[in-house]
Coordinates of C-alpha atoms in Angstrom, one line a residue:
M1 CA -34.6 -20.6 2.5
R2 CA -36.0 -18.6 5.3
L3 CA -33.9 -16.6 7.9
G4 CA -35.2 -15.6 11.1
L5 CA -35.4 -12.0 12.4
G6 CA -32.5 -12.6 14.7
C7 CA -30.0 -12.7 11.6
L8 CA -31.3 -9.5 10.2
P9 CA -29.1 -7.0 12.1
L10 CA -26.3 -9.5 10.6
V11 CA -27.3 -9.4 7.3
L12 CA -27.8 -5.7 7.2
Y13 CA -24.3 -5.1 8.7
S14 CA -22.6 -7.3 6.0
A15 CA -24.0 -5.5 3.5
F16 CA -23.4 -2.1 5.0
V17 CA -19.7 -3.0 5.3
E18 CA -19.5 -4.4 1.7
A19 CA -21.2 -1.0 0.2
R20 CA -18.9 0.8 2.6
N21 CA -15.8 -0.7 1.2
Q22 CA -16.8 -0.7 -2.0
Y23 CA -18.5 2.8 -2.7
F24 CA -16.6 5.0 0.0
N25 CA -13.2 3.2 -0.2
V26 CA -13.1 3.1 3.6
S27 CA -10.7 0.7 5.1
M28 CA -12.0 -2.2 7.4
W29 CA -8.8 -2.2 9.2
P30 CA -7.6 1.4 9.5
D31 CA -5.1 1.0 12.2
S32 CA -3.0 -1.6 10.2
E33 CA -3.0 0.5 6.9
E34 CA 0.1 1.6 5.3
A35 CA 0.2 3.1 1.9
C36 CA 3.0 4.8 -0.3
P37 CA 3.3 8.2 0.7
L38 CA 2.7 11.2 -1.2
P39 CA 5.5 12.8 -2.9
Q40 CA 5.3 16.0 -0.6
E41 CA 5.5 13.9 2.5
I42 CA 8.8 12.6 1.5
K43 CA 11.9 14.6 2.8
K44 CA 15.7 14.3 2.1
H45 CA 18.8 14.6 3.9
A46 CA 21.8 14.4 1.3
E47 CA 21.0 11.3 -0.9
I48 CA 18.8 9.6 1.8
F49 CA 15.1 10.1 1.5
T50 CA 12.4 9.2 4.5
S51 CA 8.9 9.4 5.0
P52 CA 7.1 8.6 8.2
A53 CA 4.9 5.6 8.4
K54 CA 1.7 5.3 10.2
T55 CA 3.1 2.1 12.0
D56 CA 5.2 2.5 15.0
D57 CA 8.8 1.5 14.9
A58 CA 8.4 2.1 10.8
E59 CA 9.7 4.5 8.4
W60 CA 9.6 4.9 4.7
V61 CA 13.3 5.0 3.3
G62 CA 15.2 5.4 -0.2
V63 CA 18.6 5.9 -1.1
L64 CA 19.4 7.8 -4.5
V65 CA 23.0 8.1 -5.3
G66 CA 23.7 11.2 -6.7
G67 CA 20.4 12.5 -5.4
Q68 CA 21.5 15.4 -3.0
N69 CA 20.0 18.3 -5.4
E70 CA 17.0 16.0 -6.5
G71 CA 13.3 16.6 -5.1
V72 CA 10.4 14.1 -5.5
T73 CA 8.0 15.2 -8.1
D74 CA 5.7 12.5 -9.0
F75 CA 4.5 9.3 -7.9
E76 CA 4.8 6.6 -10.3
K77 CA 3.7 3.0 -8.8
G78 CA 3.8 0.6 -6.0
L79 CA 5.0 -3.0 -6.1
F80 CA 3.5 -5.9 -4.4
V81 CA 5.0 -9.5 -4.5
L82 CA 2.3 -11.9 -3.7
T83 CA 3.5 -14.8 -1.6
Q84 CA 1.5 -17.7 -3.7
D85 CA 0.9 -17.9 -7.2
D86 CA -2.8 -18.0 -6.7
Y87 CA -4.3 -14.5 -6.1
N88 CA -5.2 -14.4 -2.4
G89 CA -3.7 -10.8 -1.5
V90 CA -1.0 -11.9 0.8
G91 CA 2.5 -11.1 0.0
V92 CA 5.1 -8.1 0.5
L93 CA 5.3 -4.5 -0.7
S94 CA 8.5 -4.6 -2.6
S95 CA 8.7 -0.8 -2.9
C96 CA 7.0 2.7 -3.9
I97 CA 8.5 4.1 -6.9
Y98 CA 8.5 7.8 -7.5
R99 CA 10.3 10.1 -10.2
T100 CA 12.7 13.0 -9.1
S101 CA 13.2 16.5 -10.5
G102 CA 16.1 15.2 -12.1
G103 CA 14.2 12.5 -14.2
K104 CA 15.8 9.8 -11.8
Y105 CA 13.9 7.0 -10.3
L106 CA 13.8 6.8 -6.1
N107 CA 12.4 3.5 -4.8
L108 CA 11.2 3.8 -1.3
R109 CA 10.9 0.7 1.0
L110 CA 8.6 0.5 4.2
E111 CA 11.5 -0.2 7.0
L112 CA 9.9 -2.2 9.7
G113 CA 11.1 -2.3 13.3
K114 CA 13.0 -5.4 14.4
Q115 CA 10.0 -6.3 16.3
Y116 CA 7.8 -6.7 13.2
Q117 CA 8.0 -9.5 10.8
R118 CA 4.4 -9.1 9.4
T119 CA 2.4 -10.6 6.9
M120 CA 1.2 -7.9 4.3
W121 CA -1.8 -7.9 2.5
I122 CA -4.1 -5.9 -0.2
E123 CA -7.5 -4.8 0.7
R124 CA -8.4 -2.6 -2.2
V125 CA -7.8 -5.1 -4.8
S126 CA -9.2 -3.2 -7.6
Q127 CA -6.2 -0.9 -7.3
W128 CA -3.7 -3.4 -7.5
K129 CA -3.2 -4.9 -11.4
P130 CA -0.7 -7.3 -12.8
S131 CA 2.7 -5.7 -13.4
S132 CA 3.2 -4.6 -17.0
D133 CA 7.1 -4.4 -16.4
H134 CA 7.3 -8.1 -14.9
P135 CA 5.9 -11.1 -16.6
S136 CA 5.5 -13.2 -13.1
P137 CA 1.7 -13.6 -12.3
V138 CA 3.0 -13.0 -8.5
M139 CA 4.0 -9.4 -9.4
L140 CA 1.2 -6.8 -8.9
E141 CA 1.2 -2.8 -9.4
C142 CA -0.6 0.1 -8.4
D143 CA -0.3 3.6 -9.8
S144 CA -3.2 5.4 -8.2
K145 CA -2.1 9.0 -7.2
D146 CA -4.9 9.0 -4.5
L147 CA -4.4 9.5 -0.9
A148 CA -3.9 6.0 0.2
G149 CA -4.9 4.7 -3.2
C150 CA -1.8 2.1 -3.1
A151 CA -2.9 1.0 0.2
F152 CA -1.9 -2.5 2.2
H153 CA -2.3 -3.9 5.5
L154 CA 0.2 -5.0 8.0
E155 CA -0.9 -8.3 9.8

């Protein structure tokens, strides 16, 4: 099969996008990307823990009963639930789980404003694996400690 020279820019661009995403871990949709916040980005007021989200009218929120003297020390993992049994990367982020200074676990959820009823999907599939804690094939987890390592996108 022979391609005309007019297709060459498209072929080169496609190869560049694939290489950029695979090798440099750069998002193809940076404006819609969210990720589990880093522990140092999480603030607390009494027993309520929050972190700003990139998306307008959204915020990461979690409650830890008896956690007023706790600080967030470590990220454990993010949990993502696929909406279909076959892996298509589309679903909902269940929560991001953190360890506190007192040894407790804190679950943060992305609270979207009322205007958002968004589908979520995973771009960096290699970071998300079947969950070791849940036998369901639709539950994925990510334990990457990298900045935006457990990223997902809002549609």
